[in-house]
mmCIF file with all atom_site columns, C-alpha atoms in Angstrom:
data_model
loop_
_atom_site.group_PDB
_atom_site.id
_atom_site.type_symbol
_atom_site.label_atom_id
_atom_site.label_alt_id
_atom_site.label_comp_id
_atom_site.label_asym_id
_atom_site.label_entity_id
_atom_site.label_seq_id
_atom_site.pdbx_PDB_ins_code
_atom_site.Cartn_x
_atom_site.Cartn_y
_atom_site.Cartn_z
_atom_site.occupancy
_atom_site.B_iso_or_equiv
_atom_site.pdbx_formal_charge
_atom_site.auth_seq_id
_atom_site.auth_comp_id
_atom_site.auth_asym_id
_atom_site.auth_atom_id
_atom_site.pdbx_PDB_model_num
ATOM 1   C CA . ALA A 1 1   ? 57.549 -303.491 -120.511 1.00 0.00 ? 27  ALA A CA 1
ATOM 2   C CA . GLY A 1 2   ? 57.771 -302.506 -116.816 1.00 0.00 ? 28  GLY A CA 1
ATOM 3   C CA . ALA A 1 3   ? 56.733 -298.863 -117.099 1.00 0.00 ? 29  ALA A CA 1
ATOM 4   C CA . GLY A 1 4   ? 55.711 -296.855 -114.057 1.00 0.00 ? 30  GLY A CA 1
ATOM 5   C CA . GLY A 1 5   ? 55.439 -299.364 -111.226 1.00 0.00 ? 31  GLY A CA 1
ATOM 6   C CA . THR A 1 6   ? 56.816 -296.906 -108.675 1.00 0.00 ? 32  THR A CA 1
ATOM 7   C CA . GLY A 1 7   ? 55.550 -293.537 -109.902 1.00 0.00 ? 33  GLY A CA 1
ATOM 8   C CA . GLY A 1 8   ? 51.811 -294.142 -109.665 1.00 0.00 ? 34  GLY A CA 1
ATOM 9   C CA . GLY A 1 9   ? 51.494 -293.978 -105.886 1.00 0.00 ? 35  GLY A CA 1
ATOM 10  C CA . THR A 1 10  ? 52.060 -290.246 -105.330 1.00 0.00 ? 36  THR A CA 1
ATOM 11  C CA . PRO A 1 11  ? 50.254 -288.223 -107.995 1.00 0.00 ? 37  PRO A CA 1
ATOM 12  C CA . GLY A 1 12  ? 48.647 -285.819 -105.523 1.00 0.00 ? 38  GLY A CA 1
ATOM 13  C CA . THR A 1 13  ? 51.756 -284.704 -103.640 1.00 0.00 ? 39  THR A CA 1
ATOM 14  C CA . GLY A 1 14  ? 52.238 -281.447 -105.553 1.00 0.00 ? 40  GLY A CA 1
ATOM 15  C CA . GLY A 1 15  ? 48.894 -279.870 -104.695 1.00 0.00 ? 41  GLY A CA 1
ATOM 16  C CA . GLY A 1 16  ? 50.126 -277.370 -102.102 1.00 0.00 ? 42  GLY A CA 1
ATOM 17  C CA . GLY A 1 17  ? 51.048 -273.843 -103.063 1.00 0.00 ? 43  GLY A CA 1
ATOM 18  C CA . GLY A 1 18  ? 51.680 -274.110 -106.795 1.00 0.00 ? 44  GLY A CA 1
ATOM 19  C CA . GLY A 1 19  ? 55.305 -273.335 -107.445 1.00 0.00 ? 45  GLY A CA 1
ATOM 20  C CA . THR A 1 20  ? 57.078 -274.342 -104.258 1.00 0.00 ? 46  THR A CA 1
ATOM 21  C CA . ALA A 1 21  ? 57.295 -277.967 -105.364 1.00 0.00 ? 47  ALA A CA 1
ATOM 22  C CA . ALA A 1 22  ? 59.549 -277.084 -108.314 1.00 0.00 ? 48  ALA A CA 1
ATOM 23  C CA . GLN A 1 23  ? 62.676 -276.274 -106.342 1.00 0.00 ? 49  GLN A CA 1
ATOM 24  C CA . VAL A 1 24  ? 65.898 -275.417 -108.187 1.00 0.00 ? 50  VAL A CA 1
ATOM 25  C CA . THR A 1 25  ? 68.334 -278.323 -107.991 1.00 0.00 ? 51  THR A CA 1
ATOM 26  C CA . GLN A 1 26  ? 71.156 -276.939 -110.161 1.00 0.00 ? 52  GLN A CA 1
ATOM 27  C CA . PRO A 1 27  ? 72.962 -273.631 -109.668 1.00 0.00 ? 53  PRO A CA 1
ATOM 28  C CA . ASP A 1 28  ? 72.953 -271.211 -112.599 1.00 0.00 ? 54  ASP A CA 1
ATOM 29  C CA . GLU A 1 29  ? 76.510 -271.416 -113.973 1.00 0.00 ? 55  GLU A CA 1
ATOM 30  C CA . ALA A 1 30  ? 76.471 -267.781 -115.147 1.00 0.00 ? 56  ALA A CA 1
ATOM 31  C CA . LEU A 1 31  ? 75.460 -266.642 -111.669 1.00 0.00 ? 57  LEU A CA 1
ATOM 32  C CA . VAL A 1 32  ? 78.180 -268.789 -110.074 1.00 0.00 ? 58  VAL A CA 1
ATOM 33  C CA . ALA A 1 33  ? 80.745 -267.368 -112.526 1.00 0.00 ? 59  ALA A CA 1
ATOM 34  C CA . GLN A 1 34  ? 79.753 -263.795 -111.634 1.00 0.00 ? 60  GLN A CA 1
ATOM 35  C CA . LEU A 1 35  ? 80.124 -264.470 -107.923 1.00 0.00 ? 61  LEU A CA 1
ATOM 36  C CA . THR A 1 36  ? 83.435 -266.312 -108.259 1.00 0.00 ? 62  THR A CA 1
ATOM 37  C CA . SER A 1 37  ? 84.789 -263.435 -110.366 1.00 0.00 ? 63  SER A CA 1
ATOM 38  C CA . MET A 1 38  ? 84.204 -261.266 -107.277 1.00 0.00 ? 64  MET A CA 1
ATOM 39  C CA . GLY A 1 39  ? 86.571 -263.516 -105.338 1.00 0.00 ? 65  GLY A CA 1
ATOM 40  C CA . PHE A 1 40  ? 84.110 -265.744 -103.496 1.00 0.00 ? 66  PHE A CA 1
ATOM 41  C CA . ASN A 1 41  ? 84.639 -269.503 -103.088 1.00 0.00 ? 67  ASN A CA 1
ATOM 42  C CA . GLU A 1 42  ? 83.083 -271.510 -105.936 1.00 0.00 ? 68  GLU A CA 1
ATOM 43  C CA . MET A 1 43  ? 81.294 -274.038 -103.703 1.00 0.00 ? 69  MET A CA 1
ATOM 44  C CA . GLY A 1 44  ? 79.939 -271.211 -101.573 1.00 0.00 ? 70  GLY A CA 1
ATOM 45  C CA . CYS A 1 45  ? 78.711 -269.487 -104.725 1.00 0.00 ? 71  CYS A CA 1
ATOM 46  C CA . ARG A 1 46  ? 76.988 -272.682 -105.842 1.00 0.00 ? 72  ARG A CA 1
ATOM 47  C CA . ARG A 1 47  ? 75.299 -272.924 -102.445 1.00 0.00 ? 73  ARG A CA 1
ATOM 48  C CA . ALA A 1 48  ? 74.220 -269.287 -102.726 1.00 0.00 ? 74  ALA A CA 1
ATOM 49  C CA . ALA A 1 49  ? 72.711 -269.835 -106.177 1.00 0.00 ? 75  ALA A CA 1
ATOM 50  C CA . LEU A 1 50  ? 70.702 -272.791 -104.909 1.00 0.00 ? 76  LEU A CA 1
ATOM 51  C CA . ALA A 1 51  ? 69.667 -271.110 -101.666 1.00 0.00 ? 77  ALA A CA 1
ATOM 52  C CA . THR A 1 52  ? 68.337 -268.100 -103.563 1.00 0.00 ? 78  THR A CA 1
ATOM 53  C CA . GLN A 1 53  ? 66.736 -270.218 -106.306 1.00 0.00 ? 79  GLN A CA 1
ATOM 54  C CA . ASN A 1 54  ? 69.054 -268.561 -108.878 1.00 0.00 ? 80  ASN A CA 1
ATOM 55  C CA . ALA A 1 55  ? 67.273 -265.271 -108.141 1.00 0.00 ? 81  ALA A CA 1
ATOM 56  C CA . GLY A 1 56  ? 70.148 -263.062 -109.266 1.00 0.00 ? 82  GLY A CA 1
ATOM 57  C CA . VAL A 1 57  ? 73.554 -261.700 -108.353 1.00 0.00 ? 83  VAL A CA 1
ATOM 58  C CA . GLU A 1 58  ? 72.341 -259.326 -105.623 1.00 0.00 ? 84  GLU A CA 1
ATOM 59  C CA . ALA A 1 59  ? 70.342 -261.961 -103.750 1.00 0.00 ? 85  ALA A CA 1
ATOM 60  C CA . ALA A 1 60  ? 73.100 -264.550 -104.087 1.00 0.00 ? 86  ALA A CA 1
ATOM 61  C CA . MET A 1 61  ? 75.812 -262.112 -103.004 1.00 0.00 ? 87  MET A CA 1
ATOM 62  C CA . GLU A 1 62  ? 73.751 -261.132 -99.965  1.00 0.00 ? 88  GLU A CA 1
ATOM 63  C CA . TRP A 1 63  ? 73.405 -264.836 -99.112  1.00 0.00 ? 89  TRP A CA 1
ATOM 64  C CA . VAL A 1 64  ? 77.176 -265.333 -99.531  1.00 0.00 ? 90  VAL A CA 1
ATOM 65  C CA . LEU A 1 65  ? 77.937 -262.420 -97.222  1.00 0.00 ? 91  LEU A CA 1
ATOM 66  C CA . GLN A 1 66  ? 75.562 -263.776 -94.578  1.00 0.00 ? 92  GLN A CA 1
ATOM 67  C CA . HIS A 1 67  ? 76.842 -267.369 -94.779  1.00 0.00 ? 93  HIS A CA 1
ATOM 68  C CA . MET A 1 68  ? 80.516 -267.179 -95.742  1.00 0.00 ? 94  MET A CA 1
ATOM 69  C CA . GLU A 1 69  ? 81.572 -268.076 -92.207  1.00 0.00 ? 95  GLU A CA 1
ATOM 70  C CA . ASP A 1 70  ? 79.327 -271.145 -92.040  1.00 0.00 ? 96  ASP A CA 1
ATOM 71  C CA . PRO A 1 71  ? 81.382 -274.300 -91.459  1.00 0.00 ? 97  PRO A CA 1
ATOM 72  C CA . ASP A 1 72  ? 79.983 -275.997 -94.587  1.00 0.00 ? 98  ASP A CA 1
ATOM 73  C CA . PHE A 1 73  ? 80.189 -272.926 -96.849  1.00 0.00 ? 99  PHE A CA 1
ATOM 74  C CA . ALA A 1 74  ? 83.054 -274.276 -99.000  1.00 0.00 ? 100 ALA A CA 1
ATOM 75  C CA . ASP A 1 75  ? 81.987 -277.940 -98.821  1.00 0.00 ? 101 ASP A CA 1
ATOM 76  C CA . PRO A 1 76  ? 80.885 -279.672 -102.026 1.00 0.00 ? 102 PRO A CA 1
ATOM 77  C CA . LEU A 1 77  ? 77.148 -279.683 -102.630 1.00 0.00 ? 103 LEU A CA 1
ATOM 78  C CA . PRO A 1 78  ? 75.202 -282.843 -101.798 1.00 0.00 ? 104 PRO A CA 1
ATOM 79  C CA . ASP A 1 79  ? 74.319 -285.122 -104.681 1.00 0.00 ? 105 ASP A CA 1
ATOM 80  C CA . PRO A 1 80  ? 71.202 -283.722 -106.468 1.00 0.00 ? 106 PRO A CA 1
ATOM 81  C CA . SER A 1 81  ? 69.702 -287.214 -106.635 1.00 0.00 ? 107 SER A CA 1
ATOM 82  C CA . ALA A 1 82  ? 69.629 -287.233 -102.820 1.00 0.00 ? 108 ALA A CA 1
ATOM 83  C CA . ALA A 1 83  ? 67.389 -284.138 -102.915 1.00 0.00 ? 109 ALA A CA 1
ATOM 84  C CA . ALA A 1 84  ? 64.832 -286.094 -104.953 1.00 0.00 ? 110 ALA A CA 1
ATOM 85  C CA . ALA A 1 85  ? 64.434 -288.608 -102.105 1.00 0.00 ? 111 ALA A CA 1
ATOM 86  C CA . PRO A 1 86  ? 61.364 -286.953 -100.460 1.00 0.00 ? 112 PRO A CA 1
ATOM 87  C CA . ALA A 1 87  ? 59.169 -288.256 -103.280 1.00 0.00 ? 113 ALA A CA 1
ATOM 88  C CA . ALA A 1 88  ? 59.458 -291.716 -101.733 1.00 0.00 ? 114 ALA A CA 1
ATOM 89  C CA . PRO A 1 89  ? 57.440 -291.927 -98.507  1.00 0.00 ? 115 PRO A CA 1
ATOM 90  C CA . ALA A 1 90  ? 59.959 -293.225 -95.965  1.00 0.00 ? 116 ALA A CA 1
ATOM 91  C CA . GLY A 1 91  ? 58.340 -292.244 -92.675  1.00 0.00 ? 117 GLY A CA 1
ATOM 92  C CA . ASP A 1 92  ? 60.317 -289.121 -91.869  1.00 0.00 ? 118 ASP A CA 1
ATOM 93  C CA . GLY A 1 93  ? 61.797 -288.756 -95.359  1.00 0.00 ? 119 GLY A CA 1
ATOM 94  C CA . GLY A 1 94  ? 59.934 -285.459 -95.839  1.00 0.00 ? 120 GLY A CA 1
ATOM 95  C CA . ASP A 1 95  ? 62.542 -283.760 -93.653  1.00 0.00 ? 121 ASP A CA 1
ATOM 96  C CA . ALA A 1 96  ? 65.174 -284.259 -96.375  1.00 0.00 ? 122 ALA A CA 1
ATOM 97  C CA . ALA A 1 97  ? 63.731 -281.343 -98.386  1.00 0.00 ? 123 ALA A CA 1
ATOM 98  C CA . VAL A 1 98  ? 64.090 -278.880 -95.501  1.00 0.00 ? 124 VAL A CA 1
ATOM 99  C CA . ASP A 1 99  ? 66.775 -276.212 -96.045  1.00 0.00 ? 125 ASP A CA 1
ATOM 100 C CA . SER A 1 100 ? 69.570 -276.759 -93.508  1.00 0.00 ? 126 SER A CA 1
ATOM 101 C CA . ASP A 1 101 ? 70.256 -273.013 -93.376  1.00 0.00 ? 127 ASP A CA 1
ATOM 102 C CA . LYS A 1 102 ? 66.699 -272.370 -92.248  1.00 0.00 ? 128 LYS A CA 1
ATOM 103 C CA . VAL A 1 103 ? 67.008 -275.132 -89.653  1.00 0.00 ? 129 VAL A CA 1
ATOM 104 C CA . SER A 1 104 ? 70.173 -273.441 -88.381  1.00 0.00 ? 130 SER A CA 1
ATOM 105 C CA . MET A 1 105 ? 68.387 -270.095 -88.116  1.00 0.00 ? 131 MET A CA 1
ATOM 106 C CA . LEU A 1 106 ? 65.600 -271.647 -86.050  1.00 0.00 ? 132 LEU A CA 1
ATOM 107 C CA . GLU A 1 107 ? 68.168 -273.461 -83.905  1.00 0.00 ? 133 GLU A CA 1
ATOM 108 C CA . ALA A 1 108 ? 69.792 -270.083 -83.236  1.00 0.00 ? 134 ALA A CA 1
ATOM 109 C CA . MET A 1 109 ? 66.417 -269.003 -81.837  1.00 0.00 ? 135 MET A CA 1
ATOM 110 C CA . GLY A 1 110 ? 66.637 -271.837 -79.293  1.00 0.00 ? 136 GLY A CA 1
ATOM 111 C CA . PHE A 1 111 ? 64.711 -274.633 -81.000  1.00 0.00 ? 137 PHE A CA 1
ATOM 112 C CA . ASN A 1 112 ? 66.220 -278.053 -81.617  1.00 0.00 ? 138 ASN A CA 1
ATOM 113 C CA . ALA A 1 113 ? 66.755 -279.380 -85.144  1.00 0.00 ? 139 ALA A CA 1
ATOM 114 C CA . GLU A 1 114 ? 63.857 -281.861 -84.987  1.00 0.00 ? 140 GLU A CA 1
ATOM 115 C CA . HIS A 1 115 ? 61.387 -279.146 -84.003  1.00 0.00 ? 141 HIS A CA 1
ATOM 116 C CA . ALA A 1 116 ? 62.777 -276.765 -86.636  1.00 0.00 ? 142 ALA A CA 1
ATOM 117 C CA . ARG A 1 117 ? 62.517 -279.383 -89.404  1.00 0.00 ? 143 ARG A CA 1
ATOM 118 C CA . ALA A 1 118 ? 58.940 -280.217 -88.448  1.00 0.00 ? 144 ALA A CA 1
ATOM 119 C CA . ALA A 1 119 ? 57.943 -276.548 -88.412  1.00 0.00 ? 145 ALA A CA 1
ATOM 120 C CA . LEU A 1 120 ? 59.538 -275.949 -91.818  1.00 0.00 ? 146 LEU A CA 1
ATOM 121 C CA . THR A 1 121 ? 57.817 -279.066 -93.166  1.00 0.00 ? 147 THR A CA 1
ATOM 122 C CA . ALA A 1 122 ? 54.470 -277.889 -91.799  1.00 0.00 ? 148 ALA A CA 1
ATOM 123 C CA . CYS A 1 123 ? 54.976 -274.443 -93.325  1.00 0.00 ? 149 CYS A CA 1
ATOM 124 C CA . SER A 1 124 ? 56.325 -275.444 -96.750  1.00 0.00 ? 150 SER A CA 1
ATOM 125 C CA . GLY A 1 125 ? 59.786 -274.109 -95.955  1.00 0.00 ? 151 GLY A CA 1
ATOM 126 C CA . ASN A 1 126 ? 58.661 -270.576 -95.049  1.00 0.00 ? 152 ASN A CA 1
ATOM 127 C CA . ILE A 1 127 ? 60.931 -269.645 -92.142  1.00 0.00 ? 153 ILE A CA 1
ATOM 128 C CA . GLU A 1 128 ? 58.784 -266.787 -90.836  1.00 0.00 ? 154 GLU A CA 1
ATOM 129 C CA . ARG A 1 129 ? 55.704 -268.973 -90.679  1.00 0.00 ? 155 ARG A CA 1
ATOM 130 C CA . ALA A 1 130 ? 57.766 -271.807 -89.201  1.00 0.00 ? 156 ALA A CA 1
ATOM 131 C CA . ALA A 1 131 ? 58.937 -269.539 -86.377  1.00 0.00 ? 157 ALA A CA 1
ATOM 132 C CA . ASP A 1 132 ? 55.343 -268.483 -85.731  1.00 0.00 ? 158 ASP A CA 1
ATOM 133 C CA . TRP A 1 133 ? 54.294 -272.144 -85.830  1.00 0.00 ? 159 TRP A CA 1
ATOM 134 C CA . LEU A 1 134 ? 56.950 -273.071 -83.257  1.00 0.00 ? 160 LEU A CA 1
ATOM 135 C CA . PHE A 1 135 ? 55.984 -270.256 -80.889  1.00 0.00 ? 161 PHE A CA 1
ATOM 136 C CA . SER A 1 136 ? 52.278 -271.029 -81.215  1.00 0.00 ? 162 SER A CA 1
ATOM 137 C CA . HIS A 1 137 ? 52.879 -274.686 -80.291  1.00 0.00 ? 163 HIS A CA 1
ATOM 138 C CA . MET A 1 138 ? 55.183 -274.093 -77.300  1.00 0.00 ? 164 MET A CA 1
ATOM 139 C CA . ASP A 1 139 ? 52.706 -275.652 -74.854  1.00 0.00 ? 165 ASP A CA 1
ATOM 140 C CA . ASP A 1 140 ? 53.125 -279.109 -76.401  1.00 0.00 ? 166 ASP A CA 1
ATOM 141 C CA . LEU A 1 141 ? 55.765 -278.853 -79.105  1.00 0.00 ? 167 LEU A CA 1
ATOM 142 C CA . ASP A 1 142 ? 56.651 -282.560 -79.100  1.00 0.00 ? 168 ASP A CA 1
ATOM 143 C CA . ALA A 1 143 ? 53.032 -283.547 -79.812  1.00 0.00 ? 169 ALA A CA 1
ATOM 144 C CA . ALA A 1 144 ? 52.801 -280.966 -82.596  1.00 0.00 ? 170 ALA A CA 1
ATOM 145 C CA . VAL A 1 145 ? 56.019 -282.302 -84.145  1.00 0.00 ? 171 VAL A CA 1
ATOM 146 C CA . ARG A 1 146 ? 54.655 -285.864 -83.967  1.00 0.00 ? 172 ARG A CA 1
ATOM 147 C CA . ALA A 1 147 ? 51.453 -284.718 -85.654  1.00 0.00 ? 173 ALA A CA 1
ATOM 148 C CA . VAL A 1 148 ? 53.438 -283.110 -88.470  1.00 0.00 ? 174 VAL A CA 1
ATOM 149 C CA . LYS A 1 149 ? 55.529 -286.240 -88.968  1.00 0.00 ? 175 LYS A CA 1
ATOM 150 C CA . GLU A 1 150 ? 52.442 -288.446 -89.003  1.00 0.00 ? 176 GLU A CA 1
ATOM 151 C CA . GLY A 1 151 ? 50.673 -286.008 -91.317  1.00 0.00 ? 177 GLY A CA 1
ATOM 152 C CA . ALA A 1 152 ? 53.693 -285.827 -93.652  1.00 0.00 ? 178 ALA A CA 1
ATOM 153 C CA . ALA A 1 153 ? 53.810 -289.617 -93.827  1.00 0.00 ? 179 ALA A CA 1
ATOM 154 C CA . ALA A 1 154 ? 50.131 -289.827 -94.766  1.00 0.00 ? 180 ALA A CA 1
ATOM 155 C CA . SER A 1 155 ? 49.401 -286.530 -96.540  1.00 0.00 ? 181 SER A CA 1
ATOM 156 C CA . ALA A 1 156 ? 49.712 -282.818 -95.813  1.00 0.00 ? 182 ALA A CA 1
ATOM 157 C CA . ALA A 1 157 ? 46.052 -282.145 -96.548  1.00 0.00 ? 183 ALA A CA 1
ATOM 158 C CA . VAL A 1 158 ? 45.354 -280.539 -93.164  1.00 0.00 ? 184 VAL A CA 1
ATOM 159 C CA . ALA A 1 159 ? 47.551 -277.458 -93.850  1.00 0.00 ? 185 ALA A CA 1
ATOM 160 C CA . PRO A 1 160 ? 48.943 -277.392 -90.296  1.00 0.00 ? 186 PRO A CA 1
ATOM 161 C CA . CYS A 1 161 ? 50.884 -274.163 -90.788  1.00 0.00 ? 187 CYS A CA 1
ATOM 162 C CA . THR A 1 162 ? 47.937 -272.006 -91.800  1.00 0.00 ? 188 THR A CA 1
ATOM 163 C CA . ALA A 1 163 ? 45.920 -273.427 -88.916  1.00 0.00 ? 189 ALA A CA 1
ATOM 164 C CA . ALA A 1 164 ? 48.779 -272.819 -86.461  1.00 0.00 ? 190 ALA A CA 1
ATOM 165 C CA . ALA A 1 165 ? 47.678 -269.344 -85.427  1.00 0.00 ? 191 ALA A CA 1
ATOM 166 C CA . ALA A 1 166 ? 44.118 -270.446 -84.768  1.00 0.00 ? 192 ALA A CA 1
ATOM 167 C CA . VAL A 1 167 ? 45.239 -273.510 -82.816  1.00 0.00 ? 193 VAL A CA 1
ATOM 168 C CA . GLY A 1 168 ? 47.805 -271.517 -80.827  1.00 0.00 ? 194 GLY A CA 1
ATOM 169 C CA . THR A 1 169 ? 45.405 -268.734 -79.896  1.00 0.00 ? 195 THR A CA 1
ATOM 170 C CA . ALA A 1 170 ? 42.392 -270.946 -79.234  1.00 0.00 ? 196 ALA A CA 1
ATOM 171 C CA . GLY A 1 171 ? 44.178 -273.129 -76.701  1.00 0.00 ? 197 GLY A CA 1
ATOM 172 C CA . GLY A 1 172 ? 46.587 -270.689 -75.079  1.00 0.00 ? 198 GLY A CA 1
ATOM 173 C CA . GLY A 1 173 ? 44.872 -267.334 -75.060  1.00 0.00 ? 199 GLY A CA 1
ATOM 174 C CA . GLY A 1 174 ? 45.318 -266.682 -71.329  1.00 0.00 ? 200 GLY A CA 1
ATOM 175 C CA . GLY A 1 175 ? 49.031 -267.306 -70.766  1.00 0.00 ? 201 GLY A CA 1
ATOM 176 C CA . GLY A 1 176 ? 51.876 -264.846 -70.352  1.00 0.00 ? 202 GLY A CA 1
ATOM 177 C CA . GLY A 1 177 ? 50.500 -262.363 -67.807  1.00 0.00 ? 203 GLY A CA 1
ATOM 178 C CA . ALA A 1 178 ? 53.817 -261.870 -66.020  1.00 0.00 ? 204 ALA A CA 1
#
């Protein structure tokens, strides 16, 4: 009787890159078994499978080797239903889909977590583009982050990441002479 009262409001949210919206939410058990048979921690192996989108043993093992000293490596995975939360527009709820490992990498480059999350949101999770986006918005990073948050709350139709290079070079072409 009450079918679909909540689902009708966001039909156009998956129109970005075609394929990035369908993120793996469950680790491949065969992949996890292969990694654990090599002696790695099971929870870490589950994290590796998810982080690499179940891409295969080599990719997952490389991820494990790079992240095995992370403080949360052996922690249980978050509830998969919590990962589905970004579908509900909750102001800054779009940040929930951002990969915490990528945020950590950008933090290691000197950016704070809020800026890193906004850049990853603006660039559909692509860390290389997010780093470029951050560097191209250094003149007024807080305003750029606000714009991303406001744009994510309304709609990401502007494609702020692809426009980042043009915006960054148009406004700041003369800096950095020293």
